Tab-separated table of C-alpha atoms (C1' of nucleotides) in Angstrom:
chain	number	residue	atom	x	y	z
A	14	MET	CA	-24.281	18.672	-3.091
A	15	SER	CA	-21.396	21.193	-3.083
A	16	ASP	CA	-21.055	23.132	0.117
A	17	ALA	CA	-17.492	23.540	-1.199
A	18	ALA	CA	-15.902	26.986	-0.998
A	19	GLY	CA	-16.878	29.767	-3.409
A	20	PRO	CA	-13.860	30.950	-5.411
A	21	PRO	CA	-11.480	28.446	-6.752
A	22	GLN	CA	-8.685	29.115	-4.289
A	23	ARG	CA	-5.682	26.966	-5.236
A	24	PRO	CA	-3.526	26.455	-2.153
A	25	VAL	CA	-5.576	25.905	0.868
A	26	GLY	CA	-3.590	26.018	4.079
A	27	ARG	CA	-2.440	29.589	4.086
A	28	SER	CA	-5.983	30.918	4.335
A	29	GLY	CA	-5.384	33.017	7.500
A	30	ARG	CA	-2.893	31.296	9.616
A	31	ALA	CA	0.395	29.752	8.930
A	32	SER	CA	0.013	26.356	7.175
A	33	VAL	CA	2.622	24.533	9.381
A	34	GLY	CA	1.870	24.212	13.087
A	35	ARG	CA	-1.888	24.199	12.573
A	36	ALA	CA	-3.411	20.905	13.570
A	37	LEU	CA	-5.740	19.246	11.165
A	38	THR	CA	-9.493	19.464	11.797
A	39	GLU	CA	-11.645	16.330	12.224
A	40	LEU	CA	-13.116	17.088	8.905
A	41	GLU	CA	-9.804	17.373	7.058
A	42	PHE	CA	-8.470	14.269	8.725
A	43	ASP	CA	-11.615	12.468	7.612
A	44	SER	CA	-11.133	13.261	4.148
A	45	TRP	CA	-7.596	11.806	4.317
A	46	ARG	CA	-9.009	8.705	5.961
A	47	VAL	CA	-11.440	8.149	3.304
A	48	PHE	CA	-8.902	8.469	0.687
A	49	VAL	CA	-6.512	6.077	2.324
A	50	ALA	CA	-9.154	3.673	3.314
A	51	SER	CA	-10.617	3.389	-0.133
A	52	SER	CA	-7.086	2.914	-1.808
A	53	ARG	CA	-6.123	0.420	0.810
A	54	LEU	CA	-9.245	-1.658	0.365
A	55	LEU	CA	-9.213	-1.460	-3.419
A	56	VAL	CA	-5.536	-2.255	-3.794
A	57	GLY	CA	-5.935	-4.954	-1.105
A	58	GLU	CA	-8.662	-6.636	-3.104
A	59	LEU	CA	-6.445	-6.536	-6.218
A	60	ASP	CA	-3.477	-7.741	-4.542
A	61	ARG	CA	-5.130	-10.742	-3.094
A	62	LYS	CA	-6.757	-11.465	-6.413
A	63	LEU	CA	-3.419	-11.253	-8.169
A	64	ARG	CA	-1.735	-13.437	-5.690
A	65	ARG	CA	-4.315	-16.109	-5.872
A	66	GLU	CA	-4.455	-16.185	-9.704
A	67	ALA	CA	-1.016	-15.207	-10.855
A	68	ASP	CA	1.084	-15.481	-7.651
A	69	ILE	CA	2.365	-11.964	-7.874
A	70	PRO	CA	2.016	-9.005	-5.554
A	71	HIS	CA	0.231	-5.920	-6.822
A	72	SER	CA	3.479	-4.026	-6.913
A	73	TRP	CA	4.978	-6.337	-9.489
A	74	PHE	CA	1.936	-5.831	-11.669
A	75	ILE	CA	2.809	-2.205	-11.735
A	76	LEU	CA	6.353	-2.977	-12.894
A	77	LEU	CA	5.111	-5.233	-15.610
A	78	VAL	CA	2.706	-2.575	-16.929
A	79	VAL	CA	5.198	0.146	-17.035
A	80	LEU	CA	7.751	-2.016	-18.816
A	81	SER	CA	5.190	-3.068	-21.254
A	82	GLU	CA	4.572	0.359	-22.426
A	83	ARG	CA	8.285	1.367	-22.945
A	84	PRO	CA	9.965	1.281	-26.299
A	85	GLU	CA	11.509	-2.011	-26.818
A	86	ARG	CA	9.598	-2.940	-23.532
A	87	THR	CA	12.958	-1.897	-21.853
A	88	ALA	CA	13.665	0.583	-19.075
A	89	ARG	CA	16.716	1.663	-17.202
A	90	GLN	CA	16.463	0.325	-13.721
A	91	SER	CA	16.948	3.690	-12.027
A	92	ASP	CA	14.234	5.166	-14.147
A	93	LEU	CA	11.840	2.302	-13.408
A	94	ALA	CA	12.534	2.601	-9.707
A	95	SER	CA	11.725	6.242	-9.434
A	96	VAL	CA	8.662	5.995	-11.655
A	97	THR	CA	7.223	3.233	-9.597
A	98	ASP	CA	8.372	4.445	-6.404
A	99	PHE	CA	10.558	1.401	-5.659
A	100	SER	CA	13.887	1.663	-4.041
A	101	LEU	CA	16.826	0.499	-6.033
A	102	SER	CA	17.238	-2.467	-3.676
A	103	ARG	CA	13.701	-3.466	-3.761
A	104	LEU	CA	13.541	-3.327	-7.565
A	105	SER	CA	16.763	-5.332	-7.778
A	106	HIS	CA	15.310	-8.122	-5.776
A	107	ALA	CA	11.999	-7.925	-7.729
A	108	ILE	CA	13.866	-8.178	-10.878
A	109	ASN	CA	15.774	-11.159	-9.837
A	110	ARG	CA	12.613	-13.132	-8.949
A	111	MET	CA	10.744	-12.069	-12.062
A	112	GLY	CA	13.977	-13.141	-13.926
A	113	ASP	CA	13.576	-16.597	-12.328
A	114	ARG	CA	10.153	-16.827	-14.065
A	115	GLY	CA	11.668	-15.791	-17.282
A	116	TRP	CA	9.518	-12.713	-17.367
A	117	VAL	CA	12.454	-10.196	-17.613
A	118	VAL	CA	16.033	-10.073	-18.452
A	119	ARG	CA	18.654	-7.649	-17.175
A	120	ARG	CA	21.497	-6.370	-19.258
A	121	THR	CA	24.356	-4.046	-18.415
A	122	ASP	CA	24.448	-0.848	-20.587
A	123	PRO	CA	27.753	-0.993	-22.536
A	124	ASN	CA	28.009	2.826	-22.627
A	125	ASP	CA	27.696	3.342	-18.974
A	126	ARG	CA	28.524	0.201	-17.331
A	127	ARG	CA	27.086	1.258	-13.860
A	128	ALA	CA	23.600	1.235	-15.455
A	129	ALA	CA	21.376	-1.748	-16.154
A	130	ASP	CA	18.526	-2.077	-18.476
A	131	VAL	CA	15.560	-4.493	-17.910
A	132	THR	CA	13.380	-5.947	-20.639
A	133	LEU	CA	10.161	-7.467	-20.586
A	134	THR	CA	10.409	-10.903	-22.330
A	135	ASP	CA	7.854	-12.332	-24.776
A	136	ALA	CA	6.805	-14.758	-21.918
A	137	GLY	CA	6.634	-11.930	-19.600
A	138	LEU	CA	4.156	-9.913	-21.924
A	139	ALA	CA	2.130	-12.964	-22.420
A	140	ALA	CA	1.864	-13.387	-18.732
A	141	LEU	CA	0.963	-9.750	-18.334
A	142	ILE	CA	-1.710	-9.900	-20.830
A	143	ASP	CA	-3.299	-12.940	-19.260
A	144	ILE	CA	-3.138	-11.236	-15.888
A	145	THR	CA	-4.580	-8.093	-17.111
A	146	ARG	CA	-7.925	-9.695	-18.232
A	147	GLY	CA	-8.925	-10.543	-14.716
A	148	HIS	CA	-7.466	-7.346	-13.261
A	149	ASP	CA	-9.642	-5.315	-15.622
A	150	VAL	CA	-12.832	-7.270	-14.648
A	151	ALA	CA	-12.069	-6.623	-11.083
A	152	LEU	CA	-11.359	-3.097	-11.700
A	153	ARG	CA	-14.610	-2.483	-13.296
A	154	GLU	CA	-16.486	-3.962	-10.526
A	155	LEU	CA	-14.707	-2.437	-7.726
A	156	PHE	CA	-13.939	0.971	-9.246
A	157	PHE	CA	-15.801	2.068	-12.362
A	158	ASP	CA	-19.259	0.473	-11.524
A	159	ARG	CA	-19.122	2.421	-8.280
A	160	LEU	CA	-18.555	5.809	-9.679
A	161	SER	CA	-20.276	8.076	-11.972
A	162	ALA	CA	-18.400	9.627	-14.892
A	163	ALA	CA	-18.388	12.876	-13.143
A	164	GLU	CA	-16.979	11.224	-9.921
A	165	VAL	CA	-14.281	9.538	-12.034
A	166	GLU	CA	-13.274	12.924	-13.520
A	167	ALA	CA	-13.288	14.619	-10.176
A	168	LEU	CA	-11.100	12.028	-8.711
A	169	ARG	CA	-8.753	12.269	-11.639
A	170	GLY	CA	-8.511	15.849	-11.289
A	171	ALA	CA	-7.723	15.821	-7.616
A	172	CYS	CA	-5.283	13.144	-7.847
A	173	ARG	CA	-3.385	14.828	-10.562
A	174	ALA	CA	-3.096	17.864	-8.480
A	175	LEU	CA	-1.611	15.708	-5.783
A	176	LEU	CA	1.161	14.343	-7.888
A	177	PRO	CA	3.491	17.077	-8.780
A	178	GLY	CA	6.381	17.454	-6.395
A	179	LEU	CA	5.927	14.084	-4.929
A	180	ASP	CA	8.935	11.768	-4.930
A	181	GLY	CA	9.583	10.511	-8.438
A	182	ALA	CA	6.581	11.965	-10.007
A	183	SER	CA	8.193	13.677	-12.961
A	184	GLU	CA	7.265	10.907	-15.369
A	185	THR	CA	5.240	9.049	-12.885
A	186	LEU	CA	3.322	5.861	-13.165
A	187	ALA	CA	0.345	8.246	-13.571
A	188	ALA	CA	1.606	9.835	-16.684
A	189	GLY	CA	-1.136	10.128	-19.410
A	190	PRO	CA	-1.478	7.677	-22.382
A	191	PRO	CA	1.900	6.232	-22.988
A	192	THR	CA	4.116	7.312	-25.797
A	193	VAL	CA	3.988	3.823	-27.008
A	194	LYS	CA	1.137	1.897	-28.031
A	195	SER	CA	0.444	-0.161	-24.964
A	196	PRO	CA	0.634	-3.830	-25.864
A	197	ILE	CA	-1.837	-4.689	-23.276
A	198	ARG	CA	-4.474	-2.062	-24.118
A	199	PRO	CA	-5.488	-2.102	-27.754
A	200	GLY	CA	-7.308	1.098	-28.885
A	201	ALA	CA	-10.131	0.040	-26.634
A	202	ASP	CA	-13.816	0.739	-27.080
B	114	MET	CA	-12.072	22.205	-17.051
B	115	SER	CA	-14.951	19.652	-16.961
B	116	ASP	CA	-15.337	17.600	-19.876
B	117	ALA	CA	-17.252	15.367	-17.753
B	118	ALA	CA	-20.460	13.768	-19.061
B	119	GLY	CA	-23.637	15.865	-18.894
B	120	PRO	CA	-26.404	14.105	-16.944
B	121	PRO	CA	-25.336	12.729	-13.570
B	122	GLN	CA	-25.570	9.048	-14.459
B	123	ARG	CA	-24.972	6.853	-11.437
B	124	PRO	CA	-23.656	3.427	-12.450
B	125	VAL	CA	-21.344	3.747	-15.302
B	126	GLY	CA	-20.480	0.433	-16.927
B	127	ARG	CA	-23.886	-0.674	-18.066
B	128	SER	CA	-24.218	2.167	-20.474
B	129	GLY	CA	-24.855	0.233	-23.504
B	130	ARG	CA	-23.058	-3.072	-23.281
B	131	ALA	CA	-22.594	-5.502	-20.499
B	132	SER	CA	-20.159	-4.443	-17.887
B	133	VAL	CA	-18.226	-7.447	-17.555
B	134	GLY	CA	-16.261	-8.591	-20.466
B	135	ARG	CA	-15.723	-5.124	-21.806
B	136	ALA	CA	-12.002	-4.080	-21.757
B	137	LEU	CA	-11.050	-0.771	-20.118
B	138	THR	CA	-10.277	2.058	-22.265
B	139	GLU	CA	-6.883	3.975	-22.153
B	140	LEU	CA	-8.721	6.829	-20.487
B	141	GLU	CA	-10.370	4.643	-17.912
B	142	PHE	CA	-7.182	2.870	-17.054
B	143	ASP	CA	-5.503	6.167	-16.756
B	144	SER	CA	-7.887	7.354	-14.137
B	145	TRP	CA	-7.204	4.327	-12.147
B	146	ARG	CA	-3.396	4.871	-12.471
B	147	VAL	CA	-3.538	8.434	-11.266
B	148	PHE	CA	-5.514	7.122	-8.255
B	149	VAL	CA	-3.044	4.305	-7.425
B	150	ALA	CA	0.018	6.417	-8.148
B	151	SER	CA	-1.027	9.261	-5.869
B	152	SER	CA	-2.006	7.056	-3.136
B	153	ARG	CA	1.156	5.026	-3.480
B	154	LEU	CA	3.341	8.070	-3.473
B	155	LEU	CA	1.630	9.790	-0.546
B	156	VAL	CA	1.317	6.758	1.660
B	157	GLY	CA	5.020	5.810	0.678
B	158	GLU	CA	6.293	9.277	1.855
B	159	LEU	CA	4.287	8.928	5.147
B	160	ASP	CA	5.582	5.423	5.692
B	161	ARG	CA	9.140	6.344	5.221
B	162	LYS	CA	8.674	9.272	7.529
B	163	LEU	CA	6.954	7.114	10.262
B	164	ARG	CA	9.770	4.537	9.893
B	165	ARG	CA	12.550	7.218	10.263
B	166	GLU	CA	10.885	9.105	13.083
B	167	ALA	CA	8.886	6.513	15.084
B	168	ASP	CA	10.216	3.162	13.689
B	169	ILE	CA	6.768	1.940	12.562
B	170	PRO	CA	5.181	1.283	9.417
B	171	HIS	CA	2.148	3.271	8.222
B	172	SER	CA	-0.242	0.309	8.779
B	173	TRP	CA	0.589	0.279	12.490
B	174	PHE	CA	-0.203	4.024	12.596
B	175	ILE	CA	-3.686	3.117	11.319
B	176	LEU	CA	-4.170	0.550	14.150
B	177	LEU	CA	-3.141	2.995	16.824
B	178	VAL	CA	-5.526	5.705	15.554
B	179	VAL	CA	-8.446	3.287	15.383
B	180	LEU	CA	-7.811	1.961	18.829
B	181	SER	CA	-7.430	5.573	20.225
B	182	GLU	CA	-10.865	6.355	19.113
B	183	ARG	CA	-12.566	3.316	20.686
B	184	PRO	CA	-14.334	3.360	23.949
B	185	GLU	CA	-11.894	2.501	26.585
B	186	ARG	CA	-9.279	2.510	23.770
B	187	THR	CA	-10.293	-1.020	23.380
B	188	ALA	CA	-11.181	-3.172	20.376
B	189	ARG	CA	-12.080	-6.713	19.740
B	190	GLN	CA	-9.350	-8.178	17.431
B	191	SER	CA	-11.766	-9.436	14.821
B	192	ASP	CA	-13.292	-6.012	14.555
B	193	LEU	CA	-9.997	-4.281	14.375
B	194	ALA	CA	-8.920	-6.588	11.762
B	195	SER	CA	-11.869	-6.163	9.328
B	196	VAL	CA	-11.989	-2.341	9.944
B	197	THR	CA	-8.377	-1.928	8.959
B	198	ASP	CA	-8.373	-4.543	6.402
B	199	PHE	CA	-5.711	-6.639	8.345
B	200	SER	CA	-6.004	-10.401	8.201
B	201	LEU	CA	-6.353	-11.995	11.768
B	202	SER	CA	-2.930	-13.305	11.383
B	203	ARG	CA	-1.261	-10.149	10.350
B	204	LEU	CA	-3.040	-8.365	13.291
B	205	SER	CA	-1.934	-11.098	15.768
B	206	HIS	CA	1.731	-10.570	14.685
B	207	ALA	CA	1.411	-6.770	14.773
B	208	ILE	CA	-0.111	-6.728	18.285
B	209	ASN	CA	2.567	-8.952	19.509
B	210	ARG	CA	5.182	-6.531	18.352
B	211	MET	CA	3.418	-3.547	19.610
B	212	GLY	CA	2.865	-5.322	22.903
B	213	ASP	CA	6.592	-5.584	23.164
B	214	ARG	CA	6.812	-1.929	23.072
B	215	GLY	CA	4.233	-1.624	25.782
B	216	TRP	CA	1.872	0.140	23.548
B	217	VAL	CA	-0.993	-2.293	23.615
B	218	VAL	CA	-2.213	-5.138	25.893
B	219	ARG	CA	-4.232	-8.133	24.919
B	220	ARG	CA	-6.837	-9.753	27.153
B	221	THR	CA	-9.103	-12.661	26.501
B	222	ASP	CA	-12.802	-11.973	26.818
B	223	PRO	CA	-14.179	-13.916	29.656
B	224	ASN	CA	-17.645	-14.203	28.053
B	225	ASP	CA	-16.411	-15.593	24.813
B	226	ARG	CA	-13.101	-17.067	25.560
B	227	ARG	CA	-12.287	-17.391	21.730
B	228	ALA	CA	-12.319	-13.744	21.418
B	229	ALA	CA	-9.455	-11.290	22.414
B	230	ASP	CA	-9.610	-7.468	23.145
B	231	VAL	CA	-6.704	-5.206	22.569
B	232	THR	CA	-6.285	-2.042	24.601
B	233	LEU	CA	-4.076	0.958	23.786
B	234	THR	CA	-2.079	1.742	26.930
B	235	ASP	CA	-1.206	5.110	28.189
B	236	ALA	CA	2.306	4.783	26.776
B	237	GLY	CA	0.776	3.755	23.449
B	238	LEU	CA	-1.528	6.820	23.450
B	239	ALA	CA	1.400	8.984	24.363
B	240	ALA	CA	3.491	7.564	21.580
B	241	LEU	CA	0.648	8.096	19.123
B	242	ILE	CA	0.058	11.667	20.032
B	243	ASP	CA	3.693	12.333	19.571
B	244	ILE	CA	3.765	10.703	16.201
B	245	THR	CA	0.604	12.478	15.101
B	246	ARG	CA	2.270	15.765	15.090
B	247	GLY	CA	4.814	15.007	12.442
B	248	HIS	CA	2.332	13.081	10.619
B	249	ASP	CA	-0.215	16.056	10.363
B	250	VAL	CA	2.559	18.477	9.295
B	251	ALA	CA	3.410	16.140	6.318
B	252	LEU	CA	-0.231	15.526	5.579
B	253	ARG	CA	-0.689	19.350	5.285
B	254	GLU	CA	2.218	19.724	2.985
B	255	LEU	CA	1.512	16.689	0.885
B	256	PHE	CA	-2.054	16.621	0.691
B	257	PHE	CA	-4.108	19.589	1.832
B	258	ASP	CA	-1.659	22.272	0.475
B	259	ARG	CA	-1.908	20.740	-2.916
B	260	LEU	CA	-5.610	20.712	-3.106
B	261	SER	CA	-8.387	23.422	-3.325
B	262	ALA	CA	-11.269	22.970	-0.841
B	263	ALA	CA	-13.399	22.016	-3.855
B	264	GLU	CA	-10.849	19.195	-4.780
B	265	VAL	CA	-10.869	17.864	-1.315
B	266	GLU	CA	-14.691	17.603	-1.376
B	267	ALA	CA	-14.652	16.018	-4.682
B	268	LEU	CA	-12.051	13.574	-3.597
B	269	ARG	CA	-14.127	12.919	-0.478
B	270	GLY	CA	-17.200	12.263	-2.362
B	271	ALA	CA	-15.727	9.881	-4.737
B	272	CYS	CA	-13.892	7.950	-2.263
B	273	ARG	CA	-17.005	7.552	-0.097
B	274	ALA	CA	-18.833	6.139	-3.226
B	275	LEU	CA	-16.100	3.525	-3.582
B	276	LEU	CA	-16.227	2.118	-0.062
B	277	PRO	CA	-19.615	0.433	0.262
B	278	GLY	CA	-19.441	-3.112	-0.434
B	279	LEU	CA	-15.821	-3.333	-0.079
B	280	ASP	CA	-14.285	-6.002	2.158
B	281	GLY	CA	-14.857	-4.944	5.682
B	282	ALA	CA	-16.197	-1.499	4.971
B	283	SER	CA	-19.289	-1.570	7.112
B	284	GLU	CA	-17.778	0.447	9.863
B	285	THR	CA	-14.633	1.118	8.204
B	286	LEU	CA	-11.535	3.104	8.868
B	287	ALA	CA	-13.172	5.679	6.851
B	288	ALA	CA	-16.226	6.215	8.924
B	289	GLY	CA	-16.991	9.745	9.749
B	290	PRO	CA	-16.254	11.649	12.984
B	291	PRO	CA	-16.031	8.893	15.641
B	292	THR	CA	-18.567	8.178	18.339
B	293	VAL	CA	-15.919	8.803	20.855
B	294	LYS	CA	-14.066	12.043	21.216
B	295	SER	CA	-10.700	11.284	19.599
B	296	PRO	CA	-7.877	11.695	22.073
B	297	ILE	CA	-5.510	12.569	19.414
B	298	ARG	CA	-7.638	15.347	17.851
B	299	PRO	CA	-9.090	17.950	20.142
B	300	GLY	CA	-11.837	20.011	18.689
B	301	ALA	CA	-9.523	21.582	16.334
B	302	ASP	CA	-9.387	24.687	14.257
C	220	DC	C1'	-18.224	-27.656	12.320
C	221	DA	C1'	-17.532	-22.438	12.385
C	222	DA	C1'	-15.493	-18.370	14.551
C	223	DG	C1'	-11.557	-16.233	16.644
C	224	DA	C1'	-7.082	-16.331	17.230
C	225	DT	C1'	-2.196	-17.969	17.161
C	226	DT	C1'	2.153	-19.935	15.299
C	227	DG	C1'	5.808	-21.094	12.100
C	228	DA	C1'	7.420	-21.190	7.415
C	229	DT	C1'	7.754	-18.704	3.352
C	230	DA	C1'	7.843	-14.297	0.536
C	231	DC	C1'	8.454	-9.734	0.124
C	232	DA	C1'	10.184	-4.898	1.752
C	233	DT	C1'	13.526	-2.241	4.085
C	234	DC	C1'	18.004	-0.984	5.676
C	235	DA	C1'	22.891	-0.882	5.779
C	236	DA	C1'	26.833	-2.216	3.877
C	237	DT	C1'	29.447	-3.048	-0.319
C	238	DC	C1'	30.998	-2.877	-5.099
C	239	DT	C1'	31.827	-0.906	-9.623
C	240	DT	C1'	32.123	2.682	-12.869
C	241	DG	C1'	32.132	7.518	-14.134
D	273	DC	C1'	33.437	11.025	-4.398
D	274	DA	C1'	28.616	10.431	-6.619
D	275	DA	C1'	25.502	7.355	-9.354
D	276	DG	C1'	23.703	2.901	-10.179
D	277	DA	C1'	23.145	-1.306	-8.611
D	278	DT	C1'	23.603	-5.507	-5.887
D	279	DT	C1'	23.852	-8.395	-1.597
D	280	DG	C1'	22.756	-10.134	2.980
D	281	DA	C1'	20.510	-9.272	7.276
D	282	DT	C1'	16.388	-7.958	9.578
D	283	DG	C1'	11.507	-6.866	9.807
D	284	DT	C1'	6.835	-7.176	8.145
D	285	DA	C1'	3.153	-9.687	5.453
D	286	DT	C1'	1.142	-13.735	3.707
D	287	DC	C1'	-0.260	-18.486	3.696
D	288	DA	C1'	-1.144	-22.882	5.608
D	289	DA	C1'	-1.798	-25.398	9.489
D	290	DT	C1'	-3.165	-25.744	14.231
D	291	DC	C1'	-5.678	-24.957	18.630
D	292	DT	C1'	-9.542	-23.720	21.564
D	293	DT	C1'	-14.218	-22.411	22.321
D	294	DG	C1'	-18.964	-21.849	21.227
DNA sequence: CAAGATTGATACATCAATCTTG
DNA sequence: CAAGATTGATGTATCAATCTTG
């Protein structure tokens, strides 16, 4: 294995010709396809499972996880939106529906009355913790059991390289271990 | 770089304890998050661009690409569905709407009158070729310009390892260079 | 009865206003 | 006017029948 290039050249693309205007090769496109296919299939599986067992789409799970890791389990909506790559509109709708279930509450910030903060309720946290069990089992089967430790690290490295500069990836969903002890993941191991 | 484990152990998970029932560590979960975040953000960008410029969601683009690479630009619906991880229902709806645009036609197979074949029309192919230009430019900026050749290979390897056993990943979207010369990607380079 | 596909109802996502506050 | 957020209309995805053919 490893027919990869020799010297660790950072930005591919401007090797010899202009980056823009050059079509992708079959091989390049294939790399992209494998990436998209695997994430589609994996997330698809998880999404179906979450809908079956908890009646939520995968995207909501992301919202819940992020909220659970914030101080006070609270986030400004605009923050939450950019971190999770939700539009403000989409987020607003989602919060409404999660509010109906008693999982979150929305409160207007008295200081800046344009802004709104969402808080994950105790009920919401309980639901999340419950959901997380099944999610983790599936994740182990579908993801970790299929990859060697080296592959996981390689994947991690490549994906981290992809993030900077993307949309709201300043403090993205992908940020490392959260500042706050995650209620849904005790120290582990 | 490379704090990865020493010996190339294939199946992580059954290291010392049973795979199922063991919670994920923070580090493991973080690897997953980076993977999901990057694919969400990347596909999200492409999706927005495709909607703006071609008025189609990213998932339709996938359907078009797969169709374009099939012999006669034709596929059985059930095949197409499993390859792209569409449900039959979702596919049927999508084909209806793409049919409205004159991009595909549906024909019942005379031999097995339960089955239906979809064909990408000339107009559909033309549209796809047009769409592909912008798509490739974006892909270079967002994906290939951010990764070294080694990282691309690493990503490819890991993602390929993820696919087998997933849903309809027998001859998945991720299969290597197609049997048929892809109309949308001439020899390249 | 199973496989392939379609349809209509419901749920979620997107888009284009709109509203309020700074 | 810009930032943050909400709402309603439209489009797409999902789910639960339903239909036909093998």
